[in-house]
Amino acid sequence: MSCTSLNFDGPSGITEVLRGVDCGMKQATAFAFERFFGAHGALSLALTAVLTLYIALLALNLLTGRTALRLSLLTPRALTLGLVLTFASSWVAYQQVVWNLAVGAPDEVARLVIGSQGSATEFFAGQLDRMFSTVADAAGASSAASAPASDAAKKSAGLSPSDLLWFSGLLLLLGTAGVLIVAKITLAALLAIGPLFMVLALFGATRGLFEGWLKSVALFALVPLVTVLVGAGGLMLLSPMVQALSAAGGAPSMRLAVGLLLASCIYTALMAISLKAAASLTSGWRLPRAAGEGQGGDSRPALPPQPLGPAAAAAPGLPGAGHAHEAGRDERVRQLVAASYRPPAAAAAHGAAPQSRAVQLVSAMPVPAASAAGERTRHLGARAQTSSPFKDNKTP
């Protein structure tokens, strides 16, 4: 199916141009998808390799214990893998979900707000065609009626009402049709390369690129919606001036032409502010992160911090002595200390000083053979009133 070319001539030139842009968007996106991941696409083997690598890395993390085998962790990854495989390998799924959400949903929302029967963009373009035709006819009639007789008279005449009307029509086209065409072409380019960025959503190192692509798609999907809604309100405010211009025929006053030019400038500035508001809406959007994701791909569940006892914290042999951050890294020591700590009240009830059982456990641990031999030697030396068997005895 061939699409219409960009031709603003005729009573419905803007409507035909926007209809041709929509047709070209769909054809370009379908062609790019077929070239990338179609039946004979250039990146089909690359997609298979990336999916295989993702599954292999996930299995390796499960085997080495870096990823916990939990339903809350594996379910999002399985859903991500399934969605990426579906949208990157099927144009029907990509068109029905991604294309309709990015292109069809904003137009449907604008249609509900405006109350039009068909497409809201085409309804707005029809209103713009009628207004631009009125301004162009009035400018042409005014230019023909007030044409100076010589070039010297042209130079001394300055700006005429027809010139101001042409400037007004140019600003109206630039702030409406120009914004719509640029936004639609940019959105088509983003949707054409969308499957590539969807594959990048699998890995944490490249997920930021997918998030940036998604935010850009959301921005340029909101631009036509904001343009149609703000433009419809602006044209409604400009309609009394256009009606007065049509009633004036070929002799509009300078006051009316200047007023229409000022209204067109305000309309263009309002459109620029609306685009900035749409950009602010999408700039603060962040995708949710999976549990345990973010640091080196380690998705082991982090244990909550356990309080250390006063004696255990003061013991020089334990990691908690001045190095609380190291104790947080060793989960087994932290669990041992937390489980063996006896509160001061319980220790006082047993008639003992409040002391951590961790110190008792550490002191009760079996000592190496060399240490035990040293203890026996010290006991023997104490009987002989010597401090150590290794101390040299002085001869009298």
mmCIF file of C-alpha atoms in Angstrom:
data_model
loop_
_atom_site.group_PDB
_atom_site.id
_atom_site.type_symbol
_atom_site.label_atom_id
_atom_site.label_comp_id
_atom_site.label_asym_id
_atom_site.label_seq_id
_atom_site.Cartn_x
_atom_site.Cartn_y
_atom_site.Cartn_z
ATOM 1 C CA MET A 1 0.000 0.000 0.000
ATOM 2 C CA SER A 2 1.453 3.345 -1.069
ATOM 3 C CA CYS A 3 1.273 6.361 1.222
ATOM 4 C CA THR A 4 0.548 9.945 0.223
ATOM 5 C CA SER A 5 3.449 12.360 -0.096
ATOM 6 C CA LEU A 6 3.969 15.529 1.923
ATOM 7 C CA ASN A 7 1.851 18.047 0.020
ATOM 8 C CA PHE A 8 0.218 20.925 1.892
ATOM 9 C CA ASP A 9 -1.616 22.187 -1.186
ATOM 10 C CA GLY A 10 -5.389 21.910 -1.239
ATOM 11 C CA PRO A 11 -8.205 22.534 1.235
ATOM 12 C CA SER A 12 -7.267 19.475 3.357
ATOM 13 C CA GLY A 13 -3.497 19.552 2.919
ATOM 14 C CA ILE A 14 -2.598 19.209 6.628
ATOM 15 C CA THR A 15 -4.974 16.279 7.120
ATOM 16 C CA GLU A 16 -3.558 14.426 4.126
ATOM 17 C CA VAL A 17 0.015 15.057 5.250
ATOM 18 C CA LEU A 18 -0.622 13.684 8.751
ATOM 19 C CA ARG A 19 -2.439 10.676 7.311
ATOM 20 C CA GLY A 20 0.519 9.996 5.030
ATOM 21 C CA VAL A 21 2.948 10.304 7.968
ATOM 22 C CA ASP A 22 0.958 7.722 9.959
ATOM 23 C CA CYS A 23 0.971 5.347 7.001
ATOM 24 C CA GLY A 24 4.707 5.773 6.474
ATOM 25 C CA MET A 25 5.377 5.202 10.187
ATOM 26 C CA LYS A 26 3.679 1.820 10.154
ATOM 27 C CA GLN A 27 5.349 0.672 6.957
ATOM 28 C CA ALA A 28 8.824 1.768 8.113
ATOM 29 C CA THR A 29 8.451 0.029 11.480
ATOM 30 C CA ALA A 30 7.258 -3.224 9.892
ATOM 31 C CA PHE A 31 10.109 -3.137 7.371
ATOM 32 C CA ALA A 32 12.731 -2.539 10.076
ATOM 33 C CA PHE A 33 11.333 -5.350 12.236
ATOM 34 C CA GLU A 34 11.464 -7.755 9.305
ATOM 35 C CA ARG A 35 15.055 -6.775 8.561
ATOM 36 C CA PHE A 36 16.119 -7.279 12.178
ATOM 37 C CA PHE A 37 14.288 -10.326 13.532
ATOM 38 C CA GLY A 38 12.113 -11.562 10.684
ATOM 39 C CA ALA A 39 12.199 -14.995 9.072
ATOM 40 C CA HIS A 40 15.412 -14.085 7.255
ATOM 41 C CA GLY A 41 16.497 -11.255 9.537
ATOM 42 C CA ALA A 42 20.096 -10.267 9.953
ATOM 43 C CA LEU A 43 19.990 -10.519 13.763
ATOM 44 C CA SER A 44 18.053 -13.761 14.253
ATOM 45 C CA LEU A 45 21.181 -15.731 15.151
ATOM 46 C CA ALA A 46 22.330 -12.929 17.445
ATOM 47 C CA LEU A 47 18.988 -13.051 19.271
ATOM 48 C CA THR A 48 19.341 -16.816 19.760
ATOM 49 C CA ALA A 49 22.880 -16.377 21.084
ATOM 50 C CA VAL A 50 21.845 -13.646 23.525
ATOM 51 C CA LEU A 51 18.953 -15.694 24.904
ATOM 52 C CA THR A 52 21.210 -18.742 25.288
ATOM 53 C CA LEU A 53 23.819 -16.647 27.098
ATOM 54 C CA TYR A 54 21.185 -15.255 29.457
ATOM 55 C CA ILE A 55 19.903 -18.723 30.390
ATOM 56 C CA ALA A 56 23.470 -20.013 30.826
ATOM 57 C CA LEU A 57 24.388 -17.141 33.150
ATOM 58 C CA LEU A 58 21.223 -17.670 35.166
ATOM 59 C CA ALA A 59 21.975 -21.384 35.539
ATOM 60 C CA LEU A 60 25.568 -20.620 36.537
ATOM 61 C CA ASN A 61 24.406 -18.214 39.223
ATOM 62 C CA LEU A 62 22.013 -20.833 40.570
ATOM 63 C CA LEU A 63 24.744 -23.477 40.699
ATOM 64 C CA THR A 64 27.271 -21.225 42.411
ATOM 65 C CA GLY A 65 24.776 -19.842 44.919
ATOM 66 C CA ARG A 66 24.898 -16.256 43.693
ATOM 67 C CA THR A 67 21.173 -16.417 42.889
ATOM 68 C CA ALA A 68 18.709 -17.779 45.391
ATOM 69 C CA LEU A 69 16.169 -20.300 44.160
ATOM 70 C CA ARG A 70 13.136 -18.290 45.241
ATOM 71 C CA LEU A 71 9.820 -17.761 43.485
ATOM 72 C CA SER A 72 9.861 -14.006 44.070
ATOM 73 C CA LEU A 73 13.198 -13.768 42.240
ATOM 74 C CA LEU A 74 12.823 -16.289 39.436
ATOM 75 C CA THR A 75 9.281 -15.250 38.406
ATOM 76 C CA PRO A 76 10.235 -11.710 37.223
ATOM 77 C CA ARG A 77 13.200 -13.094 35.300
ATOM 78 C CA ALA A 78 11.077 -15.728 33.606
ATOM 79 C CA LEU A 79 8.454 -13.115 32.688
ATOM 80 C CA THR A 80 11.142 -10.771 31.332
ATOM 81 C CA LEU A 81 12.612 -13.545 29.222
ATOM 82 C CA GLY A 82 9.187 -14.500 27.869
ATOM 83 C CA LEU A 83 8.203 -10.916 27.003
ATOM 84 C CA VAL A 84 11.506 -10.194 25.286
ATOM 85 C CA LEU A 85 11.289 -13.391 23.268
ATOM 86 C CA THR A 86 7.683 -12.648 22.277
ATOM 87 C CA PHE A 87 8.136 -9.025 21.224
ATOM 88 C CA ALA A 88 11.493 -9.575 19.527
ATOM 89 C CA SER A 89 10.361 -12.521 17.415
ATOM 90 C CA SER A 90 6.728 -11.750 16.510
ATOM 91 C CA TRP A 91 5.659 -8.668 14.553
ATOM 92 C CA VAL A 92 1.999 -9.397 15.355
ATOM 93 C CA ALA A 93 2.652 -9.210 19.109
ATOM 94 C CA TYR A 94 4.875 -6.151 18.723
ATOM 95 C CA GLN A 95 2.263 -4.354 16.641
ATOM 96 C CA GLN A 96 -0.706 -5.242 18.833
ATOM 97 C CA VAL A 97 0.968 -4.256 22.112
ATOM 98 C CA VAL A 98 3.856 -1.829 21.616
ATOM 99 C CA TRP A 99 2.608 -0.046 18.492
ATOM 100 C CA ASN A 100 -0.958 0.321 19.732
ATOM 101 C CA LEU A 101 0.181 1.581 23.135
ATOM 102 C CA ALA A 102 2.587 4.144 21.672
ATOM 103 C CA VAL A 103 0.487 5.339 18.719
ATOM 104 C CA GLY A 104 -3.123 4.273 19.197
ATOM 105 C CA ALA A 105 -3.567 4.850 22.937
ATOM 106 C CA PRO A 106 -2.717 8.611 22.959
ATOM 107 C CA ASP A 107 -5.031 9.230 20.007
ATOM 108 C CA GLU A 108 -7.823 7.321 21.761
ATOM 109 C CA VAL A 109 -7.381 9.379 24.936
ATOM 110 C CA ALA A 110 -7.481 12.610 22.914
ATOM 111 C CA ARG A 111 -10.619 11.387 21.112
ATOM 112 C CA LEU A 112 -12.376 10.776 24.426
ATOM 113 C CA VAL A 113 -11.443 14.243 25.705
ATOM 114 C CA ILE A 114 -12.362 16.146 22.531
ATOM 115 C CA GLY A 115 -15.430 14.051 21.734
ATOM 116 C CA SER A 116 -14.684 13.448 18.060
ATOM 117 C CA GLN A 117 -16.098 10.502 16.138
ATOM 118 C CA GLY A 118 -12.957 9.340 14.345
ATOM 119 C CA SER A 119 -9.292 10.002 14.933
ATOM 120 C CA ALA A 120 -8.607 12.989 17.178
ATOM 121 C CA THR A 121 -5.510 13.938 15.178
ATOM 122 C CA GLU A 122 -7.442 14.041 11.900
ATOM 123 C CA PHE A 123 -10.266 16.007 13.536
ATOM 124 C CA PHE A 124 -7.768 18.562 14.831
ATOM 125 C CA ALA A 125 -6.011 18.693 11.452
ATOM 126 C CA GLY A 126 -9.361 19.427 9.773
ATOM 127 C CA GLN A 127 -9.930 22.399 12.083
ATOM 128 C CA LEU A 128 -6.421 23.634 11.371
ATOM 129 C CA ASP A 129 -6.991 23.311 7.607
ATOM 130 C CA ARG A 130 -10.103 25.480 7.758
ATOM 131 C CA MET A 131 -8.405 28.134 9.885
ATOM 132 C CA PHE A 132 -5.305 28.252 7.705
ATOM 133 C CA SER A 133 -7.446 28.489 4.555
ATOM 134 C CA THR A 134 -9.292 31.479 6.029
ATOM 135 C CA VAL A 135 -6.054 33.236 7.003
ATOM 136 C CA ALA A 136 -4.428 32.502 3.629
ATOM 137 C CA ASP A 137 -7.450 33.766 1.667
ATOM 138 C CA ALA A 138 -7.605 36.958 3.724
ATOM 139 C CA ALA A 139 -3.860 37.528 3.330
ATOM 140 C CA GLY A 140 -4.027 36.993 -0.433
ATOM 141 C CA ALA A 141 -7.011 39.315 -0.854
ATOM 142 C CA SER A 142 -5.393 41.995 1.320
ATOM 143 C CA SER A 143 -2.138 41.743 -0.618
ATOM 144 C CA ALA A 144 -3.937 42.124 -3.948
ATOM 145 C CA ALA A 145 -6.027 45.069 -2.738
ATOM 146 C CA SER A 146 -3.160 47.044 -1.202
ATOM 147 C CA ALA A 147 -0.447 46.312 -3.779
ATOM 148 C CA PRO A 148 1.752 49.429 -4.216
ATOM 149 C CA ALA A 149 2.280 50.794 -7.665
ATOM 150 C CA SER A 150 6.102 50.887 -7.640
ATOM 151 C CA ASP A 151 9.122 49.426 -5.839
ATOM 152 C CA ALA A 152 9.772 52.712 -4.046
ATOM 153 C CA ALA A 153 6.297 52.575 -2.575
ATOM 154 C CA LYS A 154 6.948 48.963 -1.414
ATOM 155 C CA LYS A 155 10.072 50.019 0.499
ATOM 156 C CA SER A 156 8.320 52.917 2.238
ATOM 157 C CA ALA A 157 5.137 51.013 3.024
ATOM 158 C CA GLY A 158 6.673 48.690 5.674
ATOM 159 C CA LEU A 159 4.757 45.670 6.932
ATOM 160 C CA SER A 160 1.257 45.402 5.583
ATOM 161 C CA PRO A 161 -1.681 43.487 7.130
ATOM 162 C CA SER A 162 -1.171 40.740 4.559
ATOM 163 C CA ASP A 163 2.425 40.234 5.742
ATOM 164 C CA LEU A 164 1.289 39.944 9.349
ATOM 165 C CA LEU A 165 -1.378 37.447 8.345
ATOM 166 C CA TRP A 166 1.184 35.300 6.534
ATOM 167 C CA PHE A 167 3.406 35.343 9.624
ATOM 168 C CA SER A 168 0.423 34.321 11.746
ATOM 169 C CA GLY A 169 -0.388 31.395 9.467
ATOM 170 C CA LEU A 170 3.247 30.281 9.493
ATOM 171 C CA LEU A 171 3.359 30.279 13.309
ATOM 172 C CA LEU A 172 0.114 28.315 13.499
ATOM 173 C CA LEU A 173 1.452 25.670 11.133
ATOM 174 C CA LEU A 174 4.799 25.502 12.904
ATOM 175 C CA GLY A 175 3.244 25.108 16.357
ATOM 176 C CA THR A 176 0.775 22.402 15.356
ATOM 177 C CA ALA A 177 1.464 20.499 12.151
ATOM 178 C CA GLY A 178 5.235 20.916 12.487
ATOM 179 C CA VAL A 179 5.267 19.555 16.042
ATOM 180 C CA LEU A 180 2.994 16.638 15.120
ATOM 181 C CA ILE A 181 5.056 15.633 12.084
ATOM 182 C CA VAL A 182 8.390 15.800 13.944
ATOM 183 C CA ALA A 183 7.030 13.838 16.918
ATOM 184 C CA LYS A 184 5.489 11.129 14.733
ATOM 185 C CA ILE A 185 8.626 10.646 12.619
ATOM 186 C CA THR A 186 10.821 10.440 15.736
ATOM 187 C CA LEU A 187 8.417 7.972 17.351
ATOM 188 C CA ALA A 188 8.503 5.826 14.211
ATOM 189 C CA ALA A 189 12.310 5.731 14.323
ATOM 190 C CA LEU A 190 12.261 4.704 17.999
ATOM 191 C CA LEU A 191 9.695 1.970 17.399
ATOM 192 C CA ALA A 192 11.666 0.672 14.414
ATOM 193 C CA ILE A 193 14.710 -0.055 16.596
ATOM 194 C CA GLY A 194 12.624 -1.055 19.609
ATOM 195 C CA PRO A 195 13.280 -4.837 19.445
ATOM 196 C CA LEU A 196 17.016 -4.209 19.798
ATOM 197 C CA PHE A 197 16.530 -2.293 23.045
ATOM 198 C CA MET A 198 14.087 -4.877 24.361
ATOM 199 C CA VAL A 199 16.804 -7.518 24.127
ATOM 200 C CA LEU A 200 19.082 -5.231 26.160
ATOM 201 C CA ALA A 201 16.559 -5.335 29.024
ATOM 202 C CA LEU A 202 17.726 -8.853 29.926
ATOM 203 C CA PHE A 203 21.075 -7.821 31.400
ATOM 204 C CA GLY A 204 21.615 -5.431 34.280
ATOM 205 C CA ALA A 205 24.562 -3.694 32.621
ATOM 206 C CA THR A 206 22.473 -2.694 29.572
ATOM 207 C CA ARG A 207 19.087 -2.247 31.207
ATOM 208 C CA GLY A 208 19.689 1.492 31.434
ATOM 209 C CA LEU A 209 19.662 1.722 27.621
ATOM 210 C CA PHE A 210 16.282 0.002 27.528
ATOM 211 C CA GLU A 211 14.968 2.354 30.193
ATOM 212 C CA GLY A 212 16.151 5.376 28.198
ATOM 213 C CA TRP A 213 14.517 4.032 25.041
ATOM 214 C CA LEU A 214 11.257 3.416 26.888
ATOM 215 C CA LYS A 215 11.235 6.931 28.328
ATOM 216 C CA SER A 216 11.886 8.414 24.871
ATOM 217 C CA VAL A 217 9.009 6.411 23.397
ATOM 218 C CA ALA A 218 6.730 7.600 26.201
ATOM 219 C CA LEU A 219 7.777 11.219 25.590
ATOM 220 C CA PHE A 220 7.122 11.221 21.846
ATOM 221 C CA ALA A 221 3.882 9.301 22.386
ATOM 222 C CA LEU A 222 2.676 12.026 24.755
ATOM 223 C CA VAL A 223 3.651 14.869 22.401
ATOM 224 C CA PRO A 224 0.796 14.254 19.881
ATOM 225 C CA LEU A 225 -1.667 13.897 22.756
ATOM 226 C CA VAL A 226 -0.594 17.181 24.356
ATOM 227 C CA THR A 227 -0.428 18.926 20.973
ATOM 228 C CA VAL A 228 -3.954 17.903 20.011
ATOM 229 C CA LEU A 229 -5.472 18.822 23.379
ATOM 230 C CA VAL A 230 -3.687 22.168 23.736
ATOM 231 C CA GLY A 231 -4.098 22.931 20.034
ATOM 232 C CA ALA A 232 -7.844 22.284 20.102
ATOM 233 C CA GLY A 233 -8.214 24.688 23.027
ATOM 234 C CA GLY A 234 -6.030 27.288 21.320
ATOM 235 C CA LEU A 235 -7.972 27.128 18.062
ATOM 236 C CA MET A 236 -11.196 27.555 20.007
ATOM 237 C CA LEU A 237 -9.826 30.778 21.503
ATOM 238 C CA LEU A 238 -8.640 31.980 18.088
ATOM 239 C CA SER A 239 -11.929 31.254 16.322
ATOM 240 C CA PRO A 240 -13.555 34.701 17.075
ATOM 241 C CA MET A 241 -10.589 36.500 15.513
ATOM 242 C CA VAL A 242 -10.679 34.214 12.478
ATOM 243 C CA GLN A 243 -14.399 34.848 12.058
ATOM 244 C CA ALA A 244 -13.794 38.606 12.216
ATOM 245 C CA LEU A 245 -11.022 38.205 9.653
ATOM 246 C CA SER A 246 -13.366 36.307 7.348
ATOM 247 C CA ALA A 247 -16.052 38.977 7.736
ATOM 248 C CA ALA A 248 -13.557 41.727 6.872
ATOM 249 C CA GLY A 249 -13.017 40.181 3.444
ATOM 250 C CA GLY A 250 -10.023 41.556 1.594
ATOM 251 C CA ALA A 251 -9.577 44.626 3.779
ATOM 252 C CA PRO A 252 -8.577 43.531 7.306
ATOM 253 C CA SER A 253 -7.511 46.280 9.641
ATOM 254 C CA MET A 254 -3.971 46.550 10.936
ATOM 255 C CA ARG A 255 -5.260 46.131 14.499
ATOM 256 C CA LEU A 256 -6.891 42.809 13.608
ATOM 257 C CA ALA A 257 -3.767 41.549 11.824
ATOM 258 C CA VAL A 258 -1.510 42.506 14.750
ATOM 259 C CA GLY A 259 -3.902 40.879 17.221
ATOM 260 C CA LEU A 260 -3.912 37.649 15.229
ATOM 261 C CA LEU A 261 -0.104 37.673 15.043
ATOM 262 C CA LEU A 262 0.138 38.177 18.818
ATOM 263 C CA ALA A 263 -2.323 35.337 19.425
ATOM 264 C CA SER A 264 -0.296 33.080 17.127
ATOM 265 C CA CYS A 265 2.912 33.872 19.051
ATOM 266 C CA ILE A 266 1.200 33.099 22.361
ATOM 267 C CA TYR A 267 -0.151 29.878 20.892
ATOM 268 C CA THR A 268 3.341 28.803 19.790
ATOM 269 C CA ALA A 269 4.802 29.622 23.223
ATOM 270 C CA LEU A 270 2.012 27.633 24.883
ATOM 271 C CA MET A 271 2.842 24.672 22.679
ATOM 272 C CA ALA A 272 6.522 24.875 23.673
ATOM 273 C CA ILE A 273 5.583 24.931 27.375
ATOM 274 C CA SER A 274 3.327 21.914 26.851
ATOM 275 C CA LEU A 275 6.195 19.987 25.272
ATOM 276 C CA LYS A 276 8.400 20.856 28.253
ATOM 277 C CA ALA A 277 5.681 19.581 30.590
ATOM 278 C CA ALA A 278 5.542 16.290 28.681
ATOM 279 C CA ALA A 279 9.327 15.979 28.964
ATOM 280 C CA SER A 280 9.137 16.596 32.723
ATOM 281 C CA LEU A 281 6.532 13.851 33.090
ATOM 282 C CA THR A 282 8.739 11.229 31.495
ATOM 283 C CA SER A 283 12.057 12.359 32.991
ATOM 284 C CA GLY A 284 11.054 11.311 36.507
ATOM 285 C CA TRP A 285 9.908 7.840 35.497
ATOM 286 C CA ARG A 286 11.979 4.951 36.856
ATOM 287 C CA LEU A 287 11.531 1.255 36.258
ATOM 288 C CA PRO A 288 11.190 -0.954 39.349
ATOM 289 C CA ARG A 289 14.225 -3.007 40.261
ATOM 290 C CA ALA A 290 14.103 -6.666 41.147
ATOM 291 C CA ALA A 291 14.998 -7.783 44.654
ATOM 292 C CA GLY A 292 18.693 -8.330 45.157
ATOM 293 C CA GLU A 293 19.603 -6.656 41.879
ATOM 294 C CA GLY A 294 22.187 -4.003 41.413
ATOM 295 C CA GLN A 295 25.588 -4.930 42.804
ATOM 296 C CA GLY A 296 27.575 -7.338 40.696
ATOM 297 C CA GLY A 297 24.580 -9.514 39.880
ATOM 298 C CA ASP A 298 24.628 -11.039 43.388
ATOM 299 C CA SER A 299 21.033 -11.782 44.258
ATOM 300 C CA ARG A 300 21.537 -13.601 47.528
ATOM 301 C CA PRO A 301 19.028 -12.513 50.162
ATOM 302 C CA ALA A 302 20.547 -10.075 52.599
ATOM 303 C CA LEU A 303 19.941 -10.858 56.266
ATOM 304 C CA PRO A 304 18.718 -8.060 58.517
ATOM 305 C CA PRO A 305 21.365 -6.579 60.820
ATOM 306 C CA GLN A 306 21.490 -8.314 64.201
ATOM 307 C CA PRO A 307 22.460 -6.483 67.396
ATOM 308 C CA LEU A 308 25.769 -7.481 68.926
ATOM 309 C CA GLY A 309 26.198 -7.942 72.635
ATOM 310 C CA PRO A 310 28.430 -5.594 74.588
ATOM 311 C CA ALA A 311 30.944 -8.306 75.454
ATOM 312 C CA ALA A 312 30.972 -9.668 71.916
ATOM 313 C CA ALA A 313 31.463 -6.219 70.493
ATOM 314 C CA ALA A 314 34.361 -5.593 72.847
ATOM 315 C CA ALA A 315 36.062 -8.957 72.305
ATOM 316 C CA PRO A 316 39.285 -8.436 70.348
ATOM 317 C CA GLY A 317 39.050 -11.752 68.521
ATOM 318 C CA LEU A 318 35.606 -11.134 67.036
ATOM 319 C CA PRO A 319 34.970 -9.160 63.875
ATOM 320 C CA GLY A 320 32.665 -6.756 65.694
ATOM 321 C CA ALA A 321 35.499 -5.113 67.596
ATOM 322 C CA GLY A 322 35.700 -1.811 65.771
ATOM 323 C CA HIS A 323 34.840 -3.419 62.424
ATOM 324 C CA ALA A 324 31.047 -3.609 62.285
ATOM 325 C CA HIS A 325 31.007 -3.439 58.513
ATOM 326 C CA GLU A 326 33.180 -6.580 58.297
ATOM 327 C CA ALA A 327 30.836 -8.415 60.649
ATOM 328 C CA GLY A 328 27.956 -7.570 58.344
ATOM 329 C CA ARG A 329 29.702 -9.314 55.479
ATOM 330 C CA ASP A 330 30.192 -12.583 57.341
ATOM 331 C CA GLU A 331 26.680 -13.931 57.742
ATOM 332 C CA ARG A 332 27.616 -17.061 59.676
ATOM 333 C CA VAL A 333 29.485 -15.184 62.401
ATOM 334 C CA ARG A 334 26.628 -12.708 62.695
ATOM 335 C CA GLN A 335 24.061 -15.481 63.083
ATOM 336 C CA LEU A 336 26.236 -17.241 65.677
ATOM 337 C CA VAL A 337 26.670 -14.086 67.741
ATOM 338 C CA ALA A 338 22.975 -13.174 67.510
ATOM 339 C CA ALA A 339 21.840 -16.660 68.537
ATOM 340 C CA SER A 340 24.286 -17.033 71.436
ATOM 341 C CA TYR A 341 23.844 -13.639 73.046
ATOM 342 C CA ARG A 342 22.281 -13.753 76.519
ATOM 343 C CA PRO A 343 20.541 -10.548 77.628
ATOM 344 C CA PRO A 344 21.778 -8.894 80.860
ATOM 345 C CA ALA A 345 18.509 -9.655 82.677
ATOM 346 C CA ALA A 346 18.806 -13.374 82.008
ATOM 347 C CA ALA A 347 22.442 -13.367 83.084
ATOM 348 C CA ALA A 348 21.610 -11.611 86.351
ATOM 349 C CA ALA A 349 18.851 -14.144 87.037
ATOM 350 C CA HIS A 350 21.403 -16.949 86.818
ATOM 351 C CA GLY A 351 23.747 -15.143 89.184
ATOM 352 C CA ALA A 352 26.407 -14.472 86.572
ATOM 353 C CA ALA A 353 27.786 -11.285 85.170
ATOM 354 C CA PRO A 354 26.167 -10.190 81.894
ATOM 355 C CA GLN A 355 28.423 -11.771 79.329
ATOM 356 C CA SER A 356 27.899 -12.897 75.759
ATOM 357 C CA ARG A 357 27.812 -16.631 75.181
ATOM 358 C CA ALA A 358 29.806 -16.004 72.037
ATOM 359 C CA VAL A 359 32.878 -15.341 74.195
ATOM 360 C CA GLN A 360 32.210 -18.543 76.100
ATOM 361 C CA LEU A 361 31.875 -20.467 72.858
ATOM 362 C CA VAL A 362 35.067 -18.985 71.519
ATOM 363 C CA SER A 363 36.941 -19.813 74.718
ATOM 364 C CA ALA A 364 35.512 -23.334 74.747
ATOM 365 C CA MET A 365 36.669 -24.095 71.242
ATOM 366 C CA PRO A 366 39.343 -26.849 70.990
ATOM 367 C CA VAL A 367 42.853 -25.453 71.090
ATOM 368 C CA PRO A 368 45.545 -26.631 68.689
ATOM 369 C CA ALA A 369 48.086 -29.168 69.909
ATOM 370 C CA ALA A 370 50.891 -26.649 70.148
ATOM 371 C CA SER A 371 48.802 -24.387 72.370
ATOM 372 C CA ALA A 372 47.834 -27.298 74.657
ATOM 373 C CA ALA A 373 51.483 -28.303 75.022
ATOM 374 C CA GLY A 374 52.351 -24.761 75.960
ATOM 375 C CA GLU A 375 49.685 -24.768 78.675
ATOM 376 C CA ARG A 376 51.035 -27.986 80.208
ATOM 377 C CA THR A 377 54.569 -26.602 80.138
ATOM 378 C CA ARG A 378 53.441 -23.442 81.915
ATOM 379 C CA HIS A 379 51.771 -25.526 84.657
ATOM 380 C CA LEU A 380 54.970 -27.579 85.157
ATOM 381 C CA GLY A 381 57.063 -24.449 85.232
ATOM 382 C CA ALA A 382 54.805 -22.941 87.852
ATOM 383 C CA ARG A 383 55.519 -25.851 90.168
ATOM 384 C CA ALA A 384 59.265 -25.339 89.710
ATOM 385 C CA GLN A 385 58.731 -21.604 90.348
ATOM 386 C CA THR A 386 59.843 -20.715 86.863
ATOM 387 C CA SER A 387 57.803 -18.477 84.550
ATOM 388 C CA SER A 388 58.310 -20.516 81.355
ATOM 389 C CA PRO A 389 60.221 -23.589 80.250
ATOM 390 C CA PHE A 390 61.704 -21.552 77.406
ATOM 391 C CA LYS A 391 63.204 -18.971 79.759
ATOM 392 C CA ASP A 392 66.945 -19.344 80.227
ATOM 393 C CA ASN A 393 67.898 -20.330 83.802
ATOM 394 C CA LYS A 394 70.641 -18.228 85.267
ATOM 395 C CA THR A 395 73.558 -20.218 86.759
ATOM 396 C CA PRO A 396 74.761 -19.114 90.206
#
